[in-house]
PDB file of C-alpha atoms and ligand atoms in Angstrom:
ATOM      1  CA  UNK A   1      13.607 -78.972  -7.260  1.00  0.00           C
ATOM      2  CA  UNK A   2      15.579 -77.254 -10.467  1.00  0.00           C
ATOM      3  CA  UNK A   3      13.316 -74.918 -12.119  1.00  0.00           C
ATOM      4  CA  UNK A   4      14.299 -73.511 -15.431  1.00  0.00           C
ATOM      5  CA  UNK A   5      11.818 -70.926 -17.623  1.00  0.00           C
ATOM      6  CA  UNK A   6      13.812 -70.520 -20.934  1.00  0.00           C
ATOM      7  CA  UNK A   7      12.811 -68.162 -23.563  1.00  0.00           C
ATOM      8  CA  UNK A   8      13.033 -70.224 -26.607  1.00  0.00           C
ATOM      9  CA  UNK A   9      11.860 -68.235 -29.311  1.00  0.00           C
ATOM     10  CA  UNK A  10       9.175 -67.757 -31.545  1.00  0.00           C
ATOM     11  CA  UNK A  11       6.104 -65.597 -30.318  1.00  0.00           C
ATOM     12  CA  UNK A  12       7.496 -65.404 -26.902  1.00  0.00           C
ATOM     13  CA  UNK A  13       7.755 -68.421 -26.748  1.00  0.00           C
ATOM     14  CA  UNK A  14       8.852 -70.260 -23.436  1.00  0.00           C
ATOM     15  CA  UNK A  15      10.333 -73.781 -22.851  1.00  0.00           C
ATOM     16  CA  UNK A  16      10.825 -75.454 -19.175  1.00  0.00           C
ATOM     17  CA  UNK A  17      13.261 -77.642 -17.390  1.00  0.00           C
ATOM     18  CA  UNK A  18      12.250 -79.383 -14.416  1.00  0.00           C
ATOM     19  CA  UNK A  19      15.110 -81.422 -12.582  1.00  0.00           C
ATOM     20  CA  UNK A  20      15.237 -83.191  -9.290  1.00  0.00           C
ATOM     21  CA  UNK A  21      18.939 -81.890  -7.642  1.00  0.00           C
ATOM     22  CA  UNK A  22      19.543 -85.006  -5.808  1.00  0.00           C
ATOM     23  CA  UNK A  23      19.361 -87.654  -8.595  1.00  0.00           C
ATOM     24  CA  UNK A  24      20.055 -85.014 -11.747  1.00  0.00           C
ATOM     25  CA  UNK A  25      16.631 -86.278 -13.714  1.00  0.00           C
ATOM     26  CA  UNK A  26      14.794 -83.803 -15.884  1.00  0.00           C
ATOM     27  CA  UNK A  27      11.686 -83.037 -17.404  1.00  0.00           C
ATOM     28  CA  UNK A  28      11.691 -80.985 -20.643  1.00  0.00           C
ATOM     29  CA  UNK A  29       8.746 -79.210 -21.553  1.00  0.00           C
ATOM     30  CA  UNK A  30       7.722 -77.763 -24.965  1.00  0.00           C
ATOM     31  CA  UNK A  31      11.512 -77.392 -26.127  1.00  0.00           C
ATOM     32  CA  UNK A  32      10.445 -74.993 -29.450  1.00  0.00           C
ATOM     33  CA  UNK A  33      11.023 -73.597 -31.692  1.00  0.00           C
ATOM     34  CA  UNK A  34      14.632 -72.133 -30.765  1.00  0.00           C
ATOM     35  CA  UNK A  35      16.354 -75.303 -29.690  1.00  0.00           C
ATOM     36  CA  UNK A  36      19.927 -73.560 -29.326  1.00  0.00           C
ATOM     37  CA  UNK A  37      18.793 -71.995 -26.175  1.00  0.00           C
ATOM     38  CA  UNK A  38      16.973 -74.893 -24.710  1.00  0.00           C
ATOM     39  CA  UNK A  39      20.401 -77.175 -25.592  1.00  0.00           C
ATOM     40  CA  UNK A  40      22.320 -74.832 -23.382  1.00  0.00           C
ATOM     41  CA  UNK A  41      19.818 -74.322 -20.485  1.00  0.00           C
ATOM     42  CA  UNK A  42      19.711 -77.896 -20.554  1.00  0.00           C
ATOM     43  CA  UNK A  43      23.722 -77.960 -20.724  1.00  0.00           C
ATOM     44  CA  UNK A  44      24.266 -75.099 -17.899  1.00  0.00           C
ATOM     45  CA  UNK A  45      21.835 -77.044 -16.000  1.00  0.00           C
ATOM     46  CA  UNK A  46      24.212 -81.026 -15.951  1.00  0.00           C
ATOM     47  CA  UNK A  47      20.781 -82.252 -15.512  1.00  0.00           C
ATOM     48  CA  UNK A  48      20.063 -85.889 -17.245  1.00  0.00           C
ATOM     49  CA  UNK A  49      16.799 -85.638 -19.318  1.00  0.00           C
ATOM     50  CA  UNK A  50      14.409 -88.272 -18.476  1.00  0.00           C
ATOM     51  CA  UNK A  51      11.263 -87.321 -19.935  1.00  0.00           C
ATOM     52  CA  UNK A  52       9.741 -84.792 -22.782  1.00  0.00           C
ATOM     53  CA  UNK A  53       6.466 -83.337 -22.436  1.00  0.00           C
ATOM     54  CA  UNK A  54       4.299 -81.314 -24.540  1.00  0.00           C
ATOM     55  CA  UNK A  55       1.754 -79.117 -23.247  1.00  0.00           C
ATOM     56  CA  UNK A  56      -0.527 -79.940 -26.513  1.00  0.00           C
ATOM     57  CA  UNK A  57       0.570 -80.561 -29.929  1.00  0.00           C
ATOM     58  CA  UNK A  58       0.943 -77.120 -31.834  1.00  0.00           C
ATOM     59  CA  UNK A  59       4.059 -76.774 -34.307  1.00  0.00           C
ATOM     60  CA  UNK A  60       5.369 -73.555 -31.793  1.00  0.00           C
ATOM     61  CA  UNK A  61       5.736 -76.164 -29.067  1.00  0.00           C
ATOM     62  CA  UNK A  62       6.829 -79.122 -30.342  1.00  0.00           C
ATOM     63  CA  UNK A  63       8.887 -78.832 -33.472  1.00  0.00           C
ATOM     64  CA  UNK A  64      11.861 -78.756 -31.405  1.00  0.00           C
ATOM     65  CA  UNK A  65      11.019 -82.254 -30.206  1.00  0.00           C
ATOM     66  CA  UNK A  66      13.410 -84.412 -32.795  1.00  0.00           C
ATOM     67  CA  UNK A  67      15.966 -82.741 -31.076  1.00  0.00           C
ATOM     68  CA  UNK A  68      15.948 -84.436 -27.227  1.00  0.00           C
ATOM     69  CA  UNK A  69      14.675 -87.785 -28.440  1.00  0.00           C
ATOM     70  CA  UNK A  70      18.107 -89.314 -26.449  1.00  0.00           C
ATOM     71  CA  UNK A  71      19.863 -87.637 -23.262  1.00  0.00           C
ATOM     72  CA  UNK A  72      22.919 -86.715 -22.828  1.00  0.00           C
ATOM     73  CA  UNK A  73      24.242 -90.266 -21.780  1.00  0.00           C
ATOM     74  CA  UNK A  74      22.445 -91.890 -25.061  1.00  0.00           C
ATOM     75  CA  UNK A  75      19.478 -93.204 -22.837  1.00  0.00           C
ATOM     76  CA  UNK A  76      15.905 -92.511 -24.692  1.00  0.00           C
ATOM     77  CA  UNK A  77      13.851 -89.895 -23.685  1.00  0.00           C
ATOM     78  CA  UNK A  78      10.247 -90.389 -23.093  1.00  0.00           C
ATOM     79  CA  UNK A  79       7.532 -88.470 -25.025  1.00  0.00           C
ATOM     80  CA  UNK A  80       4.628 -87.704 -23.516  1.00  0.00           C
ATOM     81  CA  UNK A  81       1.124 -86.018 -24.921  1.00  0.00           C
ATOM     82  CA  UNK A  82       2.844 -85.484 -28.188  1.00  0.00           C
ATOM     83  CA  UNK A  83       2.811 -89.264 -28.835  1.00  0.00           C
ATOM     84  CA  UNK A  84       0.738 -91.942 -28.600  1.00  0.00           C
ATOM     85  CA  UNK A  85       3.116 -93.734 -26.811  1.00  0.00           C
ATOM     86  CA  UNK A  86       1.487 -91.979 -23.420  1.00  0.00           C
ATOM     87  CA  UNK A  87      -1.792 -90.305 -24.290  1.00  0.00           C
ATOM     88  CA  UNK A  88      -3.205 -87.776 -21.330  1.00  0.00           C
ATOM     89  CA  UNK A  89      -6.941 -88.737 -21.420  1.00  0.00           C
ATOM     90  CA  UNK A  90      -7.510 -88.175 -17.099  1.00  0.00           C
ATOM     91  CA  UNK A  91      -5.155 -87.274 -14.459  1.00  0.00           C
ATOM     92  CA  UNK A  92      -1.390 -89.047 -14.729  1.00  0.00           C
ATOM     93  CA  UNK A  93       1.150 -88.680 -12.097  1.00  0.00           C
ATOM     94  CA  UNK A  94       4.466 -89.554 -12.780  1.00  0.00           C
ATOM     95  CA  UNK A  95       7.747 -89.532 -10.269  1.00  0.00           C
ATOM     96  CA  UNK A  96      10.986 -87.390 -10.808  1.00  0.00           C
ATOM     97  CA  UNK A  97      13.625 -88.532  -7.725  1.00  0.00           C
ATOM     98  CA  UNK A  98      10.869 -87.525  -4.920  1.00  0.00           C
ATOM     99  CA  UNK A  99       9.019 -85.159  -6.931  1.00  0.00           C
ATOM    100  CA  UNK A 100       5.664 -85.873  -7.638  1.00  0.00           C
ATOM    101  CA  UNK A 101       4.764 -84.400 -11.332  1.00  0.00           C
ATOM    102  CA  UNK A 102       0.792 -84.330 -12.177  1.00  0.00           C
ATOM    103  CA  UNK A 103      -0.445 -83.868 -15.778  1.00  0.00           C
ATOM    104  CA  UNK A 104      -3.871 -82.687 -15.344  1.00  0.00           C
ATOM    105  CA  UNK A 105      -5.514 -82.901 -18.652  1.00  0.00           C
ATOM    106  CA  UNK A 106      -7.089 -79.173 -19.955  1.00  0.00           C
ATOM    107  CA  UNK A 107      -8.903 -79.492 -22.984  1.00  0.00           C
ATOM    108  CA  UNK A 108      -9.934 -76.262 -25.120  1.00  0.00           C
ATOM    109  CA  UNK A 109      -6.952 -74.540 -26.302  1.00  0.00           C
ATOM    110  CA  UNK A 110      -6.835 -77.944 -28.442  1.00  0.00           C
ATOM    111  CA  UNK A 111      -8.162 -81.452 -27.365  1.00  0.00           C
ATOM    112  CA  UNK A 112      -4.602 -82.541 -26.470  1.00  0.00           C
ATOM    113  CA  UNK A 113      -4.143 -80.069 -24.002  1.00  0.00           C
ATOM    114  CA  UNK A 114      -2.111 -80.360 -20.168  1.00  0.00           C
ATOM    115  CA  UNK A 115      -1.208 -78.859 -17.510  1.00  0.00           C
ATOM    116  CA  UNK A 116       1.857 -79.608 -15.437  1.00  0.00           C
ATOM    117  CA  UNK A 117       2.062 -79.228 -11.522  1.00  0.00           C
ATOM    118  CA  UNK A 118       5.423 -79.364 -10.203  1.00  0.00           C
ATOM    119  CA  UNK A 119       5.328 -78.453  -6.081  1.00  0.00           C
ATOM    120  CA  UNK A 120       3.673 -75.307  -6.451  1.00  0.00           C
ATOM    121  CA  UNK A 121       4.207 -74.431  -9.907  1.00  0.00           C
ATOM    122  CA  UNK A 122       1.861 -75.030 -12.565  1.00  0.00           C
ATOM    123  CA  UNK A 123       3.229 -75.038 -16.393  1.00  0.00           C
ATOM    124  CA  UNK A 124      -0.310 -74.399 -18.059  1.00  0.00           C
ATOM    125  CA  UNK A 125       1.077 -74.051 -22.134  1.00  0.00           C
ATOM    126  CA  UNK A 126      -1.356 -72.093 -24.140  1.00  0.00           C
ATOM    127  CA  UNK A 127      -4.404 -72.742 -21.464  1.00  0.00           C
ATOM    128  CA  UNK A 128      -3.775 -69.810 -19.519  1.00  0.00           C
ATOM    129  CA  UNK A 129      -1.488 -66.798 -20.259  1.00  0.00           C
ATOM    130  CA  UNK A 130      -0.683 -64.185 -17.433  1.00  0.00           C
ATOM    131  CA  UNK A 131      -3.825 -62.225 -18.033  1.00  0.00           C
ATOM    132  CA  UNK A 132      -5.021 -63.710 -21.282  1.00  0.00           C
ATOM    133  CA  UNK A 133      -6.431 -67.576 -21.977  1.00  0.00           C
ATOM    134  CA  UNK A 134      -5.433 -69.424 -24.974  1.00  0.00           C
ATOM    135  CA  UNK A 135      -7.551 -69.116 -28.681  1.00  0.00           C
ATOM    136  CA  UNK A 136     -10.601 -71.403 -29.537  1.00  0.00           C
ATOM    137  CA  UNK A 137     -12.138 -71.457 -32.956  1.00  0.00           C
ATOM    138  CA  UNK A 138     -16.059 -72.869 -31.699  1.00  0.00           C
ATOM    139  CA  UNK A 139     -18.131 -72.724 -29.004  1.00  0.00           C
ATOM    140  CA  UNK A 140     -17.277 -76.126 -28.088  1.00  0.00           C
ATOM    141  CA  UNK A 141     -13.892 -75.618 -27.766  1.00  0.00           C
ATOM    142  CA  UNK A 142     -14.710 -72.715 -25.582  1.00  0.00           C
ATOM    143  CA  UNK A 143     -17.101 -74.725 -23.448  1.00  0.00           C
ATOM    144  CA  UNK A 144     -14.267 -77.161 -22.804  1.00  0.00           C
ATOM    145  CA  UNK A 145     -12.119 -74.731 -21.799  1.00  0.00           C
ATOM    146  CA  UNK A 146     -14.330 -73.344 -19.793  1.00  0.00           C
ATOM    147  CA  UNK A 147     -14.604 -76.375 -17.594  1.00  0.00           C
ATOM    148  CA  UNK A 148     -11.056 -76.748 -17.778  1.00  0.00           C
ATOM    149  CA  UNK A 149     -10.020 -73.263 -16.425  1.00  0.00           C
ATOM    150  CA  UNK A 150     -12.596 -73.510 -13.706  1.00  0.00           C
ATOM    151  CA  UNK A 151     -10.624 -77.196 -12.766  1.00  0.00           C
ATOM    152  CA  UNK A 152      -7.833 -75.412 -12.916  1.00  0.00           C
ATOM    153  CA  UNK A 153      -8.697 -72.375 -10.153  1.00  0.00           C
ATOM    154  CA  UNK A 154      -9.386 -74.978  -7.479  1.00  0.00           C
ATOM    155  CA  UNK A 155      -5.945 -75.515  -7.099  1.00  0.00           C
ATOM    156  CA  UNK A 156      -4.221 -73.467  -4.106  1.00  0.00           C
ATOM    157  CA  UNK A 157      -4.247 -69.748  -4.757  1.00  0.00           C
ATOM    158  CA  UNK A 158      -0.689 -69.540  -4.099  1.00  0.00           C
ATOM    159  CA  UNK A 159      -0.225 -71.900  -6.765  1.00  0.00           C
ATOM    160  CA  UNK A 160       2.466 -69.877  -9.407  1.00  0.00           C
ATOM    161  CA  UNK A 161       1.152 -69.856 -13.618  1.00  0.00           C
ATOM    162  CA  UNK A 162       4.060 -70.295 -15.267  1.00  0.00           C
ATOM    163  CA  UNK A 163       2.392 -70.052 -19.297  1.00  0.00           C
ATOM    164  CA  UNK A 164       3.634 -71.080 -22.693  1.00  0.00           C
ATOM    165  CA  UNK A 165       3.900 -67.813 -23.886  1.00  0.00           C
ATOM    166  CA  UNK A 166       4.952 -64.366 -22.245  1.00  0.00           C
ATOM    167  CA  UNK A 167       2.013 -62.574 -23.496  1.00  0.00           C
ATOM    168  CA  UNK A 168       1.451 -60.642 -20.249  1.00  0.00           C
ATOM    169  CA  UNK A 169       2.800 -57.909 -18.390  1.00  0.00           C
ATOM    170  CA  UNK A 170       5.295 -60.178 -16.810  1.00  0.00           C
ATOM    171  CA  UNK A 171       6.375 -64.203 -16.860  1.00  0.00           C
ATOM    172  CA  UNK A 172       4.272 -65.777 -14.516  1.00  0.00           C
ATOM    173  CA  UNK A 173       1.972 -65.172 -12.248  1.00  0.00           C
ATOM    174  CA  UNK A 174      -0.141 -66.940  -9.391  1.00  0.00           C
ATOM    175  CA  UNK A 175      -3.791 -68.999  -8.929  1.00  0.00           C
ATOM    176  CA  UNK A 176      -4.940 -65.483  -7.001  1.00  0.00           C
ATOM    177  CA  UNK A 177      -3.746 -62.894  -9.245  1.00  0.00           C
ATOM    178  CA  UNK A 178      -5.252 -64.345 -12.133  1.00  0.00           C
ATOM    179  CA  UNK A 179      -8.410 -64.505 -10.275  1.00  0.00           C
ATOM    180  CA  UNK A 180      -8.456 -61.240  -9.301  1.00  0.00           C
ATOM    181  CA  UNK A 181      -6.315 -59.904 -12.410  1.00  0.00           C
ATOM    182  CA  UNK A 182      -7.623 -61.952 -15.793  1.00  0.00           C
ATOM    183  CA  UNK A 183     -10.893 -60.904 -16.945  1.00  0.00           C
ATOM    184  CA  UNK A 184     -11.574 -64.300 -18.392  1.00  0.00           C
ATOM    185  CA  UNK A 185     -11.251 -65.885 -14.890  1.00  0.00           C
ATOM    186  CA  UNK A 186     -13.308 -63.298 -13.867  1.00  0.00           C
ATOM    187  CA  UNK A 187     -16.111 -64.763 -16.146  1.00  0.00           C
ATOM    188  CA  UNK A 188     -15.822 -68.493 -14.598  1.00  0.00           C
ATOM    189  CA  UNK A 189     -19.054 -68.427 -12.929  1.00  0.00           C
ATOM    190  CA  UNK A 190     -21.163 -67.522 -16.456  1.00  0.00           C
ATOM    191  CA  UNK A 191     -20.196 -69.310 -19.864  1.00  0.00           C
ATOM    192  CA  UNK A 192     -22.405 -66.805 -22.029  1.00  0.00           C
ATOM    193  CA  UNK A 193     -20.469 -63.491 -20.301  1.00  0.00           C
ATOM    194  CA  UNK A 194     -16.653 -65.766 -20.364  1.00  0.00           C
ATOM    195  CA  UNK A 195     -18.242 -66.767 -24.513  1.00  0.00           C
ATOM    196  CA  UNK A 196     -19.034 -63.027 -24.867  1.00  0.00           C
ATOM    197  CA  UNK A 197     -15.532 -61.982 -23.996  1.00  0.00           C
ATOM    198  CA  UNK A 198     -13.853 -64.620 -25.958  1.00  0.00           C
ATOM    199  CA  UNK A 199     -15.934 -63.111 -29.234  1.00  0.00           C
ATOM    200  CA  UNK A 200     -15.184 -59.447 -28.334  1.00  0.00           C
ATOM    201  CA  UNK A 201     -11.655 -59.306 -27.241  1.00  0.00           C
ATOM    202  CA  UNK A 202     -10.232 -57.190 -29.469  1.00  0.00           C
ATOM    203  CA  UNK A 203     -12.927 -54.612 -29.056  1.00  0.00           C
ATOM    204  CA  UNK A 204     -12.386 -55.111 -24.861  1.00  0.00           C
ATOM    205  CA  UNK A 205      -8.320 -54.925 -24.657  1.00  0.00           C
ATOM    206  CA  UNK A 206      -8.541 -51.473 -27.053  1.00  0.00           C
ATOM    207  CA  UNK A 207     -11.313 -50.050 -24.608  1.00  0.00           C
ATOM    208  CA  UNK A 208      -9.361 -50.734 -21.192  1.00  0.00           C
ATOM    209  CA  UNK A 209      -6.050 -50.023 -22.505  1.00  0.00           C
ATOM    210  CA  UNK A 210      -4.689 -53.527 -22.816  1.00  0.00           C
ATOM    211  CA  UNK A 211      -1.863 -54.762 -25.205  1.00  0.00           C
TER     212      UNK A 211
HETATM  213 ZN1   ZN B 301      -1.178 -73.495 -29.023  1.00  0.00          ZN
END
């Protein structure tokens, strides 16, 4: 399997590429906002872009998506999450070559929200940052992503976090760091103390020294 991070941008923004080496295929994933840089991972790469995923639909993720609509032979590109032309409502598996690509659906961050598992890597957008989770504005939302981060640490602790933004202190991380590491995973086994953290972040990252 290719595996390309690519800082595209924005608020540290990064973009993926996902390829299998033996038939060229690709997967692009959030390709925004800096679409320069993603044209020429994409080009270094002389993979054939087959599908285009977004991890959920926020403007910092997928305004770049105009831009890969058709691959570099002229063949269409699908969209996926960002469209309705394949919406994520439960687990969807689709094939790249012989690599088996799961979209496990996350809901929180917004409704829309995936994950990606690749082999051992997971893509997880603005679900799960290396140290950090992704912004909710209600309770609800918070509740949702509660269940959905808790989904998410059943998967193999070796499993690597590869997030949509590099807001930690470095670019990706694993299933067993972040539960020993992220204080919100800490918090999975009690909403009210993972709610209370959510609501008092600021005041916690100033009083242990976090940035
Ligand atoms: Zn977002």
């Amino acid at each position: 399997m290719i595996f390309k991070q690519i800082d595209s941008g924005g608020d540290r923004n990064f973009a993926y590429l996902i390829g299998d080496a033996a038939t060229k295929e690709a997967i692009l994933i959030d390709p925004s906002p800096d679409t320069e840089a993603v044209s020429e991972a994409i080009e270094s790469s002389g993979l054939e872009l087959k599908y285009l995923i977004n991890t959920h639909y926020h403007y910092d993720h997928s305004s770049g998506n105009e831009c890969f609509k058709v691959s570099k032979k002229g063949n269409p590109v699908k969209l996926i999450n960002c469209s309705k032309e394949i919406e994520i409502k439960d687990e969807y598996t689709l094939k790249l070559g012989e690599i088996e690509i799961r979209l496990i659906p996350t809901p929180g961050h917004t409704p829309d929200s995936i994950c990606i598992k690749a082999e051992n890597k997971l893509i997880t957008g603005d679900t799960l940052f290396v140290g950090k989770i992704g912004g909710t504005y209600n309770k609800k939302e918070a509740e949702s992503e509660f269940e959905s981060l808790k989904k998410l640490m059943l998967l193999s602790p070796d499993t690597e976090i590869w997030p949509g933004h590099n807001y930690g202190t470095r670019p990706s991380s694993t299933i067993k760091d972040e539960i020993n590491d992220n204080p919100f995973i800490k918090r999975l086994s009690n909403f009210s103390d993972f709610l209370w953290l959510k609501e008092n972040w600021a005041a916690y990252k100033k009083e242990h020294g976090l940035v």
